[in-house]
Amino acid sequence: MAPNVNLQRRKHQRDIEKFRKELLKQEKQQKKLQEKEQKKQQERERRKQQNKDRSALLAKERCKRYYENKKQKKMAAEATASIIRFSINRFVHNEFRFGFASSKL
């Protein structure tokens, strides 16, 4: 009976070792999966932050272009008004200078 007991004990120890190895293997796999998920989450967060930064930068650029265009339009309008005023003043000055105004009356 003694050899039988030893066989059972060794079998039991082998089963325990087998179970322990299997458990360690599962823990490693689970840890790998968790790390993988964590990396995915970090990558998503990084892309989200990049998009947010890019969006803010684009909005800033749009505002900048808007105000630059507004400034250019204002300058163009002022230049046009200045040319018109100059032309009117020149016309009026020439009219009085050459007597066109008096000849029409």
CSV table of N, CA and C in Angstrom, one decimal:
chain,number,residue,atom,x,y,z
A,1,MET,N,0.8,-1.2,0.0
A,1,MET,CA,0.0,0.0,0.0
A,1,MET,C,0.8,1.3,0.0
A,2,ALA,N,2.0,1.1,0.6
A,2,ALA,CA,2.9,2.3,0.7
A,2,ALA,C,3.3,2.8,-0.7
A,3,PRO,N,3.7,1.9,-1.7
A,3,PRO,CA,4.0,2.4,-3.0
A,3,PRO,C,2.8,3.1,-3.7
A,4,ASN,N,1.7,2.6,-3.5
A,4,ASN,CA,0.5,3.2,-4.0
A,4,ASN,C,0.2,4.6,-3.5
A,5,VAL,N,0.4,4.8,-2.3
A,5,VAL,CA,0.3,6.1,-1.6
A,5,VAL,C,1.3,7.1,-2.2
A,6,ASN,N,2.5,6.6,-2.4
A,6,ASN,CA,3.5,7.5,-3.0
A,6,ASN,C,3.2,7.9,-4.4
A,7,LEU,N,2.6,6.9,-5.2
A,7,LEU,CA,2.2,7.2,-6.5
A,7,LEU,C,1.1,8.2,-6.6
A,8,GLN,N,0.2,8.1,-5.7
A,8,GLN,CA,-0.9,9.0,-5.6
A,8,GLN,C,-0.4,10.4,-5.2
A,9,ARG,N,0.5,10.4,-4.2
A,9,ARG,CA,1.1,11.7,-3.8
A,9,ARG,C,1.8,12.4,-4.9
A,10,ARG,N,2.6,11.6,-5.7
A,10,ARG,CA,3.4,12.2,-6.8
A,10,ARG,C,2.4,12.7,-7.9
A,11,LYS,N,1.4,11.9,-8.1
A,11,LYS,CA,0.4,12.3,-9.1
A,11,LYS,C,-0.3,13.5,-8.7
A,12,HIS,N,-0.6,13.6,-7.4
A,12,HIS,CA,-1.3,14.8,-6.9
A,12,HIS,C,-0.4,16.0,-7.0
A,13,GLN,N,0.9,15.8,-6.7
A,13,GLN,CA,1.9,16.9,-6.9
A,13,GLN,C,2.0,17.4,-8.3
A,14,ARG,N,2.1,16.4,-9.2
A,14,ARG,CA,2.1,16.7,-10.7
A,14,ARG,C,0.9,17.5,-11.1
A,15,ASP,N,-0.2,17.1,-10.6
A,15,ASP,CA,-1.5,17.8,-10.9
A,15,ASP,C,-1.5,19.2,-10.4
A,16,ILE,N,-0.9,19.4,-9.2
A,16,ILE,CA,-0.8,20.7,-8.6
A,16,ILE,C,0.1,21.6,-9.4
A,17,GLU,N,1.3,21.0,-9.8
A,17,GLU,CA,2.2,21.8,-10.6
A,17,GLU,C,1.6,22.1,-12.0
A,18,LYS,N,0.9,21.2,-12.6
A,18,LYS,CA,0.3,21.4,-13.9
A,18,LYS,C,-0.7,22.5,-13.7
A,19,PHE,N,-1.5,22.5,-12.7
A,19,PHE,CA,-2.5,23.5,-12.4
A,19,PHE,C,-1.9,24.8,-12.2
A,20,ARG,N,-0.8,24.8,-11.4
A,20,ARG,CA,0.0,26.1,-11.1
A,20,ARG,C,0.5,26.7,-12.4
A,21,LYS,N,1.1,25.9,-13.3
A,21,LYS,CA,1.6,26.3,-14.6
A,21,LYS,C,0.5,26.9,-15.5
A,22,GLU,N,-0.6,26.2,-15.5
A,22,GLU,CA,-1.7,26.7,-16.3
A,22,GLU,C,-2.2,28.0,-15.7
A,23,LEU,N,-2.3,28.1,-14.4
A,23,LEU,CA,-2.8,29.4,-13.8
A,23,LEU,C,-1.8,30.5,-14.1
A,24,LEU,N,-0.5,30.3,-14.0
A,24,LEU,CA,0.5,31.3,-14.4
A,24,LEU,C,0.4,31.7,-15.9
A,25,LYS,N,0.2,30.7,-16.7
A,25,LYS,CA,0.0,31.0,-18.1
A,25,LYS,C,-1.2,31.9,-18.4
A,26,GLN,N,-2.3,31.6,-17.7
A,26,GLN,CA,-3.5,32.4,-17.9
A,26,GLN,C,-3.3,33.8,-17.3
A,27,GLU,N,-2.6,33.9,-16.2
A,27,GLU,CA,-2.3,35.2,-15.6
A,27,GLU,C,-1.5,36.0,-16.6
A,28,LYS,N,-0.5,35.4,-17.2
A,28,LYS,CA,0.4,36.1,-18.2
A,28,LYS,C,-0.5,36.6,-19.4
A,29,GLN,N,-1.3,35.7,-19.9
A,29,GLN,CA,-2.2,36.1,-21.0
A,29,GLN,C,-3.1,37.2,-20.6
A,30,GLN,N,-3.7,37.2,-19.4
A,30,GLN,CA,-4.6,38.2,-19.0
A,30,GLN,C,-3.8,39.5,-18.8
A,31,LYS,N,-2.6,39.5,-18.3
A,31,LYS,CA,-1.7,40.6,-18.2
A,31,LYS,C,-1.4,41.3,-19.5
A,32,LYS,N,-1.1,40.4,-20.5
A,32,LYS,CA,-0.8,40.8,-21.8
A,32,LYS,C,-2.0,41.6,-22.4
A,33,LEU,N,-3.2,40.9,-22.3
A,33,LEU,CA,-4.4,41.6,-22.8
A,33,LEU,C,-4.6,42.9,-22.1
A,34,GLN,N,-4.5,43.0,-20.8
A,34,GLN,CA,-4.7,44.3,-20.1
A,34,GLN,C,-3.7,45.3,-20.6
A,35,GLU,N,-2.4,44.9,-20.8
A,35,GLU,CA,-1.4,45.9,-21.3
A,35,GLU,C,-1.8,46.3,-22.7
A,36,LYS,N,-2.3,45.4,-23.5
A,36,LYS,CA,-2.7,45.7,-24.9
A,36,LYS,C,-3.8,46.7,-24.9
A,37,GLU,N,-4.8,46.4,-24.1
A,37,GLU,CA,-6.0,47.3,-24.0
A,37,GLU,C,-5.5,48.7,-23.4
A,38,GLN,N,-4.6,48.7,-22.5
A,38,GLN,CA,-4.1,50.0,-22.0
A,38,GLN,C,-3.4,50.8,-23.0
A,39,LYS,N,-2.6,50.1,-23.9
A,39,LYS,CA,-1.9,50.8,-25.0
A,39,LYS,C,-2.9,51.3,-26.0
A,40,LYS,N,-4.0,50.5,-26.3
A,40,LYS,CA,-5.0,51.0,-27.2
A,40,LYS,C,-5.7,52.3,-26.6
A,41,GLN,N,-6.0,52.2,-25.3
A,41,GLN,CA,-6.7,53.4,-24.7
A,41,GLN,C,-5.7,54.6,-24.7
A,42,GLN,N,-4.5,54.4,-24.4
A,42,GLN,CA,-3.5,55.5,-24.5
A,42,GLN,C,-3.4,56.1,-25.9
A,43,GLU,N,-3.4,55.2,-26.9
A,43,GLU,CA,-3.3,55.6,-28.2
A,43,GLU,C,-4.6,56.4,-28.6
A,44,ARG,N,-5.7,55.9,-28.2
A,44,ARG,CA,-7.0,56.7,-28.4
A,44,ARG,C,-6.9,58.1,-27.8
A,45,GLU,N,-6.5,58.1,-26.6
A,45,GLU,CA,-6.4,59.4,-25.8
A,45,GLU,C,-5.4,60.3,-26.5
A,46,ARG,N,-4.3,59.8,-27.0
A,46,ARG,CA,-3.3,60.6,-27.7
A,46,ARG,C,-3.9,61.2,-29.0
A,47,ARG,N,-4.5,60.3,-29.8
A,47,ARG,CA,-5.2,60.8,-31.0
A,47,ARG,C,-6.2,61.8,-30.7
A,48,LYS,N,-7.0,61.6,-29.7
A,48,LYS,CA,-8.1,62.5,-29.3
A,48,LYS,C,-7.5,63.9,-28.9
A,49,GLN,N,-6.4,63.9,-28.2
A,49,GLN,CA,-5.7,65.1,-27.8
A,49,GLN,C,-5.1,65.8,-29.0
A,50,GLN,N,-4.5,65.0,-29.9
A,50,GLN,CA,-4.0,65.6,-31.2
A,50,GLN,C,-5.1,66.3,-32.0
A,51,ASN,N,-6.2,65.6,-32.1
A,51,ASN,CA,-7.3,66.2,-32.8
A,51,ASN,C,-7.8,67.4,-32.2
A,52,LYS,N,-7.9,67.4,-30.9
A,52,LYS,CA,-8.3,68.6,-30.1
A,52,LYS,C,-7.3,69.8,-30.4
A,53,ASP,N,-6.0,69.5,-30.3
A,53,ASP,CA,-5.0,70.5,-30.6
A,53,ASP,C,-5.1,71.0,-32.0
A,54,ARG,N,-5.2,70.1,-32.9
A,54,ARG,CA,-5.3,70.4,-34.3
A,54,ARG,C,-6.5,71.3,-34.6
A,55,SER,N,-7.7,70.9,-34.0
A,55,SER,CA,-8.9,71.7,-34.1
A,55,SER,C,-8.7,73.1,-33.6
A,56,ALA,N,-8.1,73.2,-32.5
A,56,ALA,CA,-7.8,74.5,-31.9
A,56,ALA,C,-6.9,75.4,-32.8
A,57,LEU,N,-5.9,74.7,-33.3
A,57,LEU,CA,-5.0,75.4,-34.2
A,57,LEU,C,-5.7,75.9,-35.5
A,58,LEU,N,-6.6,75.0,-36.0
A,58,LEU,CA,-7.3,75.4,-37.2
A,58,LEU,C,-8.3,76.5,-37.0
A,59,ALA,N,-8.9,76.5,-35.8
A,59,ALA,CA,-9.8,77.6,-35.5
A,59,ALA,C,-9.0,78.9,-35.3
A,60,LYS,N,-7.9,78.8,-34.7
A,60,LYS,CA,-7.0,80.0,-34.6
A,60,LYS,C,-6.6,80.5,-36.0
A,61,GLU,N,-6.3,79.6,-36.9
A,61,GLU,CA,-5.9,80.0,-38.2
A,61,GLU,C,-7.1,80.7,-39.0
A,62,ARG,N,-8.3,80.1,-38.8
A,62,ARG,CA,-9.5,80.6,-39.4
A,62,ARG,C,-9.7,82.1,-38.9
A,63,CYS,N,-9.6,82.3,-37.6
A,63,CYS,CA,-9.8,83.6,-37.1
A,63,CYS,C,-8.8,84.6,-37.6
A,64,LYS,N,-7.5,84.1,-37.7
A,64,LYS,CA,-6.4,85.0,-38.2
A,64,LYS,C,-6.7,85.4,-39.6
A,65,ARG,N,-7.1,84.4,-40.5
A,65,ARG,CA,-7.4,84.7,-41.9
A,65,ARG,C,-8.6,85.6,-42.0
A,66,TYR,N,-9.6,85.4,-41.1
A,66,TYR,CA,-10.8,86.2,-41.2
A,66,TYR,C,-10.4,87.7,-40.9
A,67,TYR,N,-9.6,87.9,-39.9
A,67,TYR,CA,-9.3,89.3,-39.5
A,67,TYR,C,-8.3,89.9,-40.5
A,68,GLU,N,-7.4,89.1,-41.1
A,68,GLU,CA,-6.6,89.6,-42.2
A,68,GLU,C,-7.4,90.0,-43.4
A,69,ASN,N,-8.3,89.1,-43.8
A,69,ASN,CA,-9.2,89.5,-44.9
A,69,ASN,C,-10.0,90.7,-44.7
A,70,LYS,N,-10.5,90.8,-43.4
A,70,LYS,CA,-11.3,92.0,-43.1
A,70,LYS,C,-10.4,93.3,-43.2
A,71,LYS,N,-9.2,93.1,-42.7
A,71,LYS,CA,-8.2,94.3,-42.7
A,71,LYS,C,-7.9,94.6,-44.2
A,72,GLN,N,-7.7,93.6,-45.0
A,72,GLN,CA,-7.4,93.9,-46.4
A,72,GLN,C,-8.6,94.5,-47.1
A,73,LYS,N,-9.8,94.1,-46.8
A,73,LYS,CA,-11.0,94.7,-47.5
A,73,LYS,C,-11.1,96.1,-47.0
A,74,LYS,N,-10.9,96.4,-45.7
A,74,LYS,CA,-10.9,97.8,-45.2
A,74,LYS,C,-9.9,98.6,-45.9
A,75,MET,N,-8.7,98.1,-46.0
A,75,MET,CA,-7.6,98.9,-46.7
A,75,MET,C,-8.0,99.2,-48.2
A,76,ALA,N,-8.5,98.2,-48.8
A,76,ALA,CA,-8.9,98.3,-50.2
A,76,ALA,C,-10.0,99.3,-50.4
A,77,ALA,N,-11.0,99.3,-49.5
A,77,ALA,CA,-12.1,100.3,-49.5
A,77,ALA,C,-11.6,101.7,-49.2
A,78,GLU,N,-10.7,101.8,-48.3
A,78,GLU,CA,-10.1,103.1,-48.0
A,78,GLU,C,-9.3,103.6,-49.2
A,79,ALA,N,-8.5,102.7,-49.8
A,79,ALA,CA,-7.8,103.1,-51.0
A,79,ALA,C,-8.7,103.6,-52.1
A,80,THR,N,-9.8,102.8,-52.3
A,80,THR,CA,-10.7,103.2,-53.4
A,80,THR,C,-11.4,104.5,-53.1
A,81,ALA,N,-11.8,104.7,-51.8
A,81,ALA,CA,-12.4,106.0,-51.4
A,81,ALA,C,-11.4,107.1,-51.6
A,82,SER,N,-10.1,106.9,-51.3
A,82,SER,CA,-9.1,107.9,-51.4
A,82,SER,C,-8.9,108.3,-52.9
A,83,ILE,N,-8.9,107.3,-53.8
A,83,ILE,CA,-8.8,107.5,-55.2
A,83,ILE,C,-10.0,108.3,-55.7
A,84,ILE,N,-11.1,107.9,-55.3
A,84,ILE,CA,-12.3,108.7,-55.7
A,84,ILE,C,-12.3,110.1,-55.2
A,85,ARG,N,-11.9,110.3,-53.9
A,85,ARG,CA,-11.8,111.7,-53.4
A,85,ARG,C,-10.8,112.5,-54.2
A,86,PHE,N,-9.7,111.9,-54.5
A,86,PHE,CA,-8.6,112.5,-55.3
A,86,PHE,C,-9.1,112.9,-56.7
A,87,SER,N,-9.8,112.0,-57.3
A,87,SER,CA,-10.4,112.2,-58.6
A,87,SER,C,-11.4,113.4,-58.6
A,88,ILE,N,-12.3,113.4,-57.6
A,88,ILE,CA,-13.3,114.4,-57.5
A,88,ILE,C,-12.6,115.8,-57.3
A,89,ASN,N,-11.7,115.8,-56.3
A,89,ASN,CA,-10.9,117.0,-56.1
A,89,ASN,C,-10.2,117.5,-57.3
A,90,ARG,N,-9.6,116.7,-58.0
A,90,ARG,CA,-8.9,117.0,-59.2
A,90,ARG,C,-9.9,117.6,-60.3
A,91,PHE,N,-11.0,116.9,-60.4
A,91,PHE,CA,-12.0,117.3,-61.4
A,91,PHE,C,-12.5,118.7,-61.0
A,92,VAL,N,-12.9,118.9,-59.8
A,92,VAL,CA,-13.4,120.2,-59.3
A,92,VAL,C,-12.3,121.3,-59.5
A,93,HIS,N,-11.1,121.0,-59.1
A,93,HIS,CA,-10.0,121.9,-59.2
A,93,HIS,C,-9.8,122.3,-60.7
A,94,ASN,N,-9.8,121.3,-61.6
A,94,ASN,CA,-9.7,121.6,-63.0
A,94,ASN,C,-10.8,122.4,-63.6
A,95,GLU,N,-12.0,122.1,-63.1
A,95,GLU,CA,-13.2,122.8,-63.6
A,95,GLU,C,-13.1,124.3,-63.3
A,96,PHE,N,-12.8,124.6,-62.1
A,96,PHE,CA,-12.7,126.0,-61.7
A,96,PHE,C,-11.4,126.6,-62.3
A,97,ARG,N,-10.4,125.9,-62.5
A,97,ARG,CA,-9.2,126.4,-63.0
A,97,ARG,C,-9.3,126.8,-64.5
A,98,PHE,N,-10.0,126.0,-65.3
A,98,PHE,CA,-10.2,126.3,-66.7
A,98,PHE,C,-11.5,126.9,-67.0
A,99,GLY,N,-12.3,127.2,-66.0
A,99,GLY,CA,-13.5,128.0,-66.2
A,99,GLY,C,-14.7,127.2,-66.7
A,100,PHE,N,-14.7,125.9,-66.6
A,100,PHE,CA,-15.8,125.1,-67.1
A,100,PHE,C,-17.1,125.4,-66.3
A,101,ALA,N,-16.9,125.7,-65.0
A,101,ALA,CA,-18.1,126.0,-64.2
A,101,ALA,C,-18.7,127.3,-64.6
A,102,SER,N,-18.0,128.3,-65.0
A,102,SER,CA,-18.5,129.6,-65.3
A,102,SER,C,-19.1,129.5,-66.7
A,103,SER,N,-18.6,128.7,-67.6
A,103,SER,CA,-19.1,128.7,-69.0
A,103,SER,C,-20.5,127.9,-69.0
A,104,LYS,N,-20.7,127.0,-68.1
A,104,LYS,CA,-22.0,126.3,-68.1
A,104,LYS,C,-23.1,127.1,-67.5
A,105,LEU,N,-22.7,128.1,-66.7
A,105,LEU,CA,-23.8,129.0,-66.1
A,105,LEU,C,-24.2,129.9,-67.1
